[in-house]
PDB file of C-alpha atoms and ligand atoms in Angstrom:
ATOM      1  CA  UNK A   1      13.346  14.452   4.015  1.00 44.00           C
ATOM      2  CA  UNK A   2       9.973  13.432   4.993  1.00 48.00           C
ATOM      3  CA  UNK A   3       9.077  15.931   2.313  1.00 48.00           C
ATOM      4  CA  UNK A   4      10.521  14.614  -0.520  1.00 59.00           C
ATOM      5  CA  UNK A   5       9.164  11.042   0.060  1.00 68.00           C
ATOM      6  CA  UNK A   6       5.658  11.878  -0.103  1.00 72.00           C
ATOM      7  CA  UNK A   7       5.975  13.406  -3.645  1.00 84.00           C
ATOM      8  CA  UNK A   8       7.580  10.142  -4.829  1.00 94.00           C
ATOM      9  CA  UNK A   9       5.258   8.034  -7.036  1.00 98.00           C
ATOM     10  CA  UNK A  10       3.477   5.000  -6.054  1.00 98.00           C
ATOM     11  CA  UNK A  11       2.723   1.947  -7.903  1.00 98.00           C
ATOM     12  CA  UNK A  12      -0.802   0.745  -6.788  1.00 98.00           C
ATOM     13  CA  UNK A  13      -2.712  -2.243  -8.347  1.00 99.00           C
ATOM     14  CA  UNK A  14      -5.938  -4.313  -7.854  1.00 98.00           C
ATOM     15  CA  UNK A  15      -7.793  -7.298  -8.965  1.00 98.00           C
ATOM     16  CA  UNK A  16     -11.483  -7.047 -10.925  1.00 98.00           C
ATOM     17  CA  UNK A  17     -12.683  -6.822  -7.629  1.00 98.00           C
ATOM     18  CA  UNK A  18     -11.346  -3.621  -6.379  1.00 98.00           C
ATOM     19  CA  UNK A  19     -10.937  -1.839 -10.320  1.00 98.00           C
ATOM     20  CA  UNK A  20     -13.935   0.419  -9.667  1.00 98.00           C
ATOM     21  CA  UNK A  21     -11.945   1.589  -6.807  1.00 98.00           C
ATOM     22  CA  UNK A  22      -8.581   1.911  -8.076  1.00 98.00           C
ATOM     23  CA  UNK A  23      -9.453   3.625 -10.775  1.00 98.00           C
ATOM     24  CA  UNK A  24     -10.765   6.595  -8.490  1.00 98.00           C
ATOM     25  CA  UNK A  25      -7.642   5.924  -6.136  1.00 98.00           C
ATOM     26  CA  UNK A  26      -5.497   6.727  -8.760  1.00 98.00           C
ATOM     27  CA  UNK A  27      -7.032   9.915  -9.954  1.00 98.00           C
ATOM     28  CA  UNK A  28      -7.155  11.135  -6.043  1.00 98.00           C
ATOM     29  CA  UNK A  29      -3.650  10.717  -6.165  1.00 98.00           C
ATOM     30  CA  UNK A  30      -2.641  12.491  -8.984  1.00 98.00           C
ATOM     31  CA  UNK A  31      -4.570  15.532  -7.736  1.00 98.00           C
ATOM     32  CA  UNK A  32      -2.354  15.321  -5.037  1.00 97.00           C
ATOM     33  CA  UNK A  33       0.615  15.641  -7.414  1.00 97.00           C
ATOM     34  CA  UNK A  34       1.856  12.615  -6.972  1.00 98.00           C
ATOM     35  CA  UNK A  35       2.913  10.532  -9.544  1.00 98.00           C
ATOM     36  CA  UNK A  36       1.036   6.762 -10.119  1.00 98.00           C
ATOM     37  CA  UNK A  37       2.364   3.688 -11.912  1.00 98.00           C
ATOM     38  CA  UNK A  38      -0.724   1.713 -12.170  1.00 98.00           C
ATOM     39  CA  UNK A  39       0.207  -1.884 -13.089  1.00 98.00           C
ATOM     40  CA  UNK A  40      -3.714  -3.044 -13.695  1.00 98.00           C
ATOM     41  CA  UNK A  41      -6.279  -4.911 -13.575  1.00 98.00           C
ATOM     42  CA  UNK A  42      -7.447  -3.069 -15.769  1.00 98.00           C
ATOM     43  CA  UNK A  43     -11.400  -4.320 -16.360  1.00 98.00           C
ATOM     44  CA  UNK A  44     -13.629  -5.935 -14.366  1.00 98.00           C
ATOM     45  CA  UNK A  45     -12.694  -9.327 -15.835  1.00 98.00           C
ATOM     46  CA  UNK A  46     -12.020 -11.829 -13.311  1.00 98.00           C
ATOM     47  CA  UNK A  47      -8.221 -11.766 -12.478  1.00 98.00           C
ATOM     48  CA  UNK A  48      -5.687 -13.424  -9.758  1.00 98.00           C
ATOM     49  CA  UNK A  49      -5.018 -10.717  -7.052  1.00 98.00           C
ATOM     50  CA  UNK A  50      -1.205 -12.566  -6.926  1.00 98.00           C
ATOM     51  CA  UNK A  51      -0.938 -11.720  -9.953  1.00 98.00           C
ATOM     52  CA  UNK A  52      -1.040  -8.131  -9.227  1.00 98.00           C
ATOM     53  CA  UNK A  53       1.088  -8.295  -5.588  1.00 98.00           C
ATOM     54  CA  UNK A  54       4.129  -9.745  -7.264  1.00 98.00           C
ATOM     55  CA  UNK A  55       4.221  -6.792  -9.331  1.00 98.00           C
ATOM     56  CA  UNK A  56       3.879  -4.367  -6.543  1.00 99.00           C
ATOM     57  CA  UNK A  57       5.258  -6.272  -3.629  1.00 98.00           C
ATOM     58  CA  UNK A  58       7.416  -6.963  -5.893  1.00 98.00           C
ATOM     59  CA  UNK A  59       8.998  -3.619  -7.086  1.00 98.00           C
ATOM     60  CA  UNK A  60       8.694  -2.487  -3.324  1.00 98.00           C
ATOM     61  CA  UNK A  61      10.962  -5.331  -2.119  1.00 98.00           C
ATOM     62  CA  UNK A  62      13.455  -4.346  -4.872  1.00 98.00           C
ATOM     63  CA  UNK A  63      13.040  -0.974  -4.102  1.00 98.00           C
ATOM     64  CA  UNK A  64      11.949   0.678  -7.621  1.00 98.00           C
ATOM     65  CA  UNK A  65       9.371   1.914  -5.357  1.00 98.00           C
ATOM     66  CA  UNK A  66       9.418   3.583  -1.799  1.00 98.00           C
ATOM     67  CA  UNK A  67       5.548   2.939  -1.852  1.00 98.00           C
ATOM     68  CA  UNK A  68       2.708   0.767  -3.089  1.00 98.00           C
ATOM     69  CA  UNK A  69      -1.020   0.393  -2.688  1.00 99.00           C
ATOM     70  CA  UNK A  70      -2.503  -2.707  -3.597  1.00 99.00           C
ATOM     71  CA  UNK A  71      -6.402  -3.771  -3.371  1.00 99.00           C
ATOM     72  CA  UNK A  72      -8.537  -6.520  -3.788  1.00 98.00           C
ATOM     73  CA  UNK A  73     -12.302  -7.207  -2.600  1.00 98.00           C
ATOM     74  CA  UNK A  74     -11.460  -8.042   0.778  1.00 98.00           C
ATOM     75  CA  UNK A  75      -7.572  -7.150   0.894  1.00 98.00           C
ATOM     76  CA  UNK A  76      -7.031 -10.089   2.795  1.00 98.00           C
ATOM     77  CA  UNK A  77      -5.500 -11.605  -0.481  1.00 98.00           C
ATOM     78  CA  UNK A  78      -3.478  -8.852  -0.988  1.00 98.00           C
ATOM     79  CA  UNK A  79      -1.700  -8.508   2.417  1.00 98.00           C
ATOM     80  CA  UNK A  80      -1.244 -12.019   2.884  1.00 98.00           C
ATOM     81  CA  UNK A  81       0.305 -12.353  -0.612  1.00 98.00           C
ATOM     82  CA  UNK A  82       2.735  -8.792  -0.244  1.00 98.00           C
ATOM     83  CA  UNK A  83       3.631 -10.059   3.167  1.00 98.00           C
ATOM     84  CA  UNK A  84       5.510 -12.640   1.680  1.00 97.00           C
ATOM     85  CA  UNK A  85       8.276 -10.568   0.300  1.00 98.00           C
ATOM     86  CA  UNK A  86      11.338  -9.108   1.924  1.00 96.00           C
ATOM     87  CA  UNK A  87      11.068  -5.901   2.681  1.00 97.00           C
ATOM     88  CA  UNK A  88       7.522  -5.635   2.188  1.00 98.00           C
ATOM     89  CA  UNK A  89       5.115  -4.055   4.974  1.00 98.00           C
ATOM     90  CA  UNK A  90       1.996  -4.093   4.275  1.00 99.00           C
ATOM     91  CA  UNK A  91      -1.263  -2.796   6.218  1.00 99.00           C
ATOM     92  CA  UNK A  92      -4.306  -3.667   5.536  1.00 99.00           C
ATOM     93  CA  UNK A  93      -6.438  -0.907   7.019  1.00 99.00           C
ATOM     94  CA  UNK A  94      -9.949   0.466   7.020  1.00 98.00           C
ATOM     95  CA  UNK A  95     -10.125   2.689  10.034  1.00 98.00           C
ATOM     96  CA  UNK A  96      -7.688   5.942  10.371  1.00 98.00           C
ATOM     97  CA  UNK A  97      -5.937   5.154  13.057  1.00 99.00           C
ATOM     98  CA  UNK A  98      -4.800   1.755  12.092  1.00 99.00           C
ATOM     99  CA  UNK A  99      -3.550   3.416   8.984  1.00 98.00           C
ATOM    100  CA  UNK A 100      -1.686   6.120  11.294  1.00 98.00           C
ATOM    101  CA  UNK A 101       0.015   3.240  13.023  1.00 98.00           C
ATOM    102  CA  UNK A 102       0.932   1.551  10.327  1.00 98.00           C
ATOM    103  CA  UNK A 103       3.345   4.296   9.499  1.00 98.00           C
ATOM    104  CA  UNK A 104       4.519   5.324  12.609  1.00 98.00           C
ATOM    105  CA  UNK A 105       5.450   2.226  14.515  1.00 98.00           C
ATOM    106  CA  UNK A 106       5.743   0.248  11.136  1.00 98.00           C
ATOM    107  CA  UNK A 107       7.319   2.144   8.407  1.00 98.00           C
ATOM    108  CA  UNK A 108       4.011   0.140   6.266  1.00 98.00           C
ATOM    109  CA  UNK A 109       5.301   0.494   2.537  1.00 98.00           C
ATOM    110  CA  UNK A 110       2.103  -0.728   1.114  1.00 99.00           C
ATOM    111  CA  UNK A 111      -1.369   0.035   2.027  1.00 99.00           C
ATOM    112  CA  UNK A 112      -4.286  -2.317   1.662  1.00 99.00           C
ATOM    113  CA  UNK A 113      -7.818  -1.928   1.073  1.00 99.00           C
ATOM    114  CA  UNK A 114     -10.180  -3.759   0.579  1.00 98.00           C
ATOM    115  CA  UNK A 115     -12.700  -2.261  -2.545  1.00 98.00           C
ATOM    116  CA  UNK A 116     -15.660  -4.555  -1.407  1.00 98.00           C
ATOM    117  CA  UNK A 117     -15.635  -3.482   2.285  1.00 98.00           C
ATOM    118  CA  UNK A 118     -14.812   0.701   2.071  1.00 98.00           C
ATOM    119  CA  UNK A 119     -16.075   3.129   0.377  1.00 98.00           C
ATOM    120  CA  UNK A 120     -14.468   6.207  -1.878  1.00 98.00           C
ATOM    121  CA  UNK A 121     -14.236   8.702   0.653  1.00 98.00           C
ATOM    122  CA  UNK A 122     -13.141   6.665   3.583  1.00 98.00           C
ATOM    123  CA  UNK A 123     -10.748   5.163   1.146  1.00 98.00           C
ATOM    124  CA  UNK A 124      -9.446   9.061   0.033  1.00 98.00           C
ATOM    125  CA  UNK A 125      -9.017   9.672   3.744  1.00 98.00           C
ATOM    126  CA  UNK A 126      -6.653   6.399   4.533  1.00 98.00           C
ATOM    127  CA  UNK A 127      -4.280   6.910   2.105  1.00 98.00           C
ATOM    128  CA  UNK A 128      -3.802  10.897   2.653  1.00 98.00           C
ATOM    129  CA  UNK A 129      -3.396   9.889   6.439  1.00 98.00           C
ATOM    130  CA  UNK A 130      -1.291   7.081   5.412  1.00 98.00           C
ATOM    131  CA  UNK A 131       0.673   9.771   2.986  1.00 98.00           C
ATOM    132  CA  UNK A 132       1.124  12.231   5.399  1.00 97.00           C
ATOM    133  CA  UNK A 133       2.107  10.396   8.431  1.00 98.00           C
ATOM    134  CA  UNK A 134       6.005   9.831   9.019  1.00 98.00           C
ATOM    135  CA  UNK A 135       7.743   6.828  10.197  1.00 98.00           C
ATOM    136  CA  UNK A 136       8.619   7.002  13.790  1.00 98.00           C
ATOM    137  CA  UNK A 137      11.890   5.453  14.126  1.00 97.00           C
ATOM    138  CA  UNK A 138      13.602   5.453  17.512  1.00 96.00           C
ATOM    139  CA  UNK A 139      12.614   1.637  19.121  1.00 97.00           C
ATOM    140  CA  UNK A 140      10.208   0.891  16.156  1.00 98.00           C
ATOM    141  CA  UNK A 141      13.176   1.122  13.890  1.00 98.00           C
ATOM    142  CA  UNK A 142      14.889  -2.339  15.082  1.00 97.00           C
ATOM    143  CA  UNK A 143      11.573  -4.073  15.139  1.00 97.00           C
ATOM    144  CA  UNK A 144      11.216  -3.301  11.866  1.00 97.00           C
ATOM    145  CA  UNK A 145      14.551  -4.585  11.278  1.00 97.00           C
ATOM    146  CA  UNK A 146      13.945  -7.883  12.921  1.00 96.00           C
ATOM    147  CA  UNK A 147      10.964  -8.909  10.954  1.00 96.00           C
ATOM    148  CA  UNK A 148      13.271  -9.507   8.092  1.00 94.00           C
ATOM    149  CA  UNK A 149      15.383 -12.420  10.381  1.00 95.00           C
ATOM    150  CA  UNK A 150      12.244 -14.843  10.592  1.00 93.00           C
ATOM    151  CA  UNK A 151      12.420 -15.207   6.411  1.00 77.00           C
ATOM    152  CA  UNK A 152      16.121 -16.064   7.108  1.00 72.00           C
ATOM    153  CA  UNK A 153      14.780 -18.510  10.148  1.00 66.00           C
TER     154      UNK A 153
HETATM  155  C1  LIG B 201     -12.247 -12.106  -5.581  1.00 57.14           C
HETATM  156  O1  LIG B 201     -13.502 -12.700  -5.681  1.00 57.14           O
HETATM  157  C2  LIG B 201     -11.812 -12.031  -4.117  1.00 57.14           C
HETATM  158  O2  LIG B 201     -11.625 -13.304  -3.614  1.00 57.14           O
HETATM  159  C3  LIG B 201     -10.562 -11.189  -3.966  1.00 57.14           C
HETATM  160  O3  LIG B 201     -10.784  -9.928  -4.499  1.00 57.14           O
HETATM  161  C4  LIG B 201     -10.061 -10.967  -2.556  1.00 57.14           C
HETATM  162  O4  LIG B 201     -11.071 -10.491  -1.734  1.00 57.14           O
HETATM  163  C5  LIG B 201      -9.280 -12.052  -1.976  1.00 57.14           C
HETATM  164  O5  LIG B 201      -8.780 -11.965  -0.847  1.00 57.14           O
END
């Protein structure tokens, strides 16, 4: 089970900020053999990182996609902004265990990074952890749950 979601693609997206970055993200993943639906930016021109969270926030919360990645130069802009949508976790991480976590007490659906702050390898490293690390469930699974009652509050 776990299996099959970690070969299902992942729509990742950035502002100019983070494009450098992305654009090596998304060749890492491929050579994973995972599919990537890369929604932009796509240049270094300046751009409006909501922009590019409604599209992957977005398709998470309607769930086209099981998984997103979205960065910006910070990735504060980025979490705050996907954290508005139902069904949307997202983790904004740049140690390993944080991204670790993420996935096993919070199902995360989206990771965040933040291009100006992390470099290429450490950035490689976060999202195979965040990959390869299963959701708990058990107790973690109704927390989850329960974050989705305060947009209905
Ligand atoms: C762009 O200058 C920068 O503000 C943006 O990439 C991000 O860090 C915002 O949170």
């Amino acid at each position: 089970m776990e299996i099959d979601k970690k070969q299902q693609p992942i729509i990742i997206g950035s502002d100019h900020a983070a494009f450098q970055l992305k654009e090596k993200i998304r060749i890492f993943i491929e050579s994973l053999g995972i599919k990537v639906d890369d929604v932009g930016a796509f240049s270094e021109l300046s751009a409006n990182y909501v922009d590019y969270a409604k599209k992957v926030a977005g398709a998470v919360s309607r769930g086209e996609f099981s998984r997103g990645i979205l960065l910006c130069g910070t990735g504060l802009g980025m979490s705050i902004s996907a954290n508005r949508f139902a069904n949307v976790r997202a983790a904004l991480c740049s140690d390993i265990l944080s991204a670790k976590m993420s996935r096993m007490h919070n199902d995360s659906n989206i990771l965040v990074l933040g291009g100006r702050l992390i470099g290429d390898v450490l950035a490689f490293e976060l999202i195979k952890t965040w990959i390869d690390t299963p959701f708990e469930g058990g107790r973690h699974l109704e927390r989850i749950k329960s974050i989705e009652t305060i947009l209905k509050s």
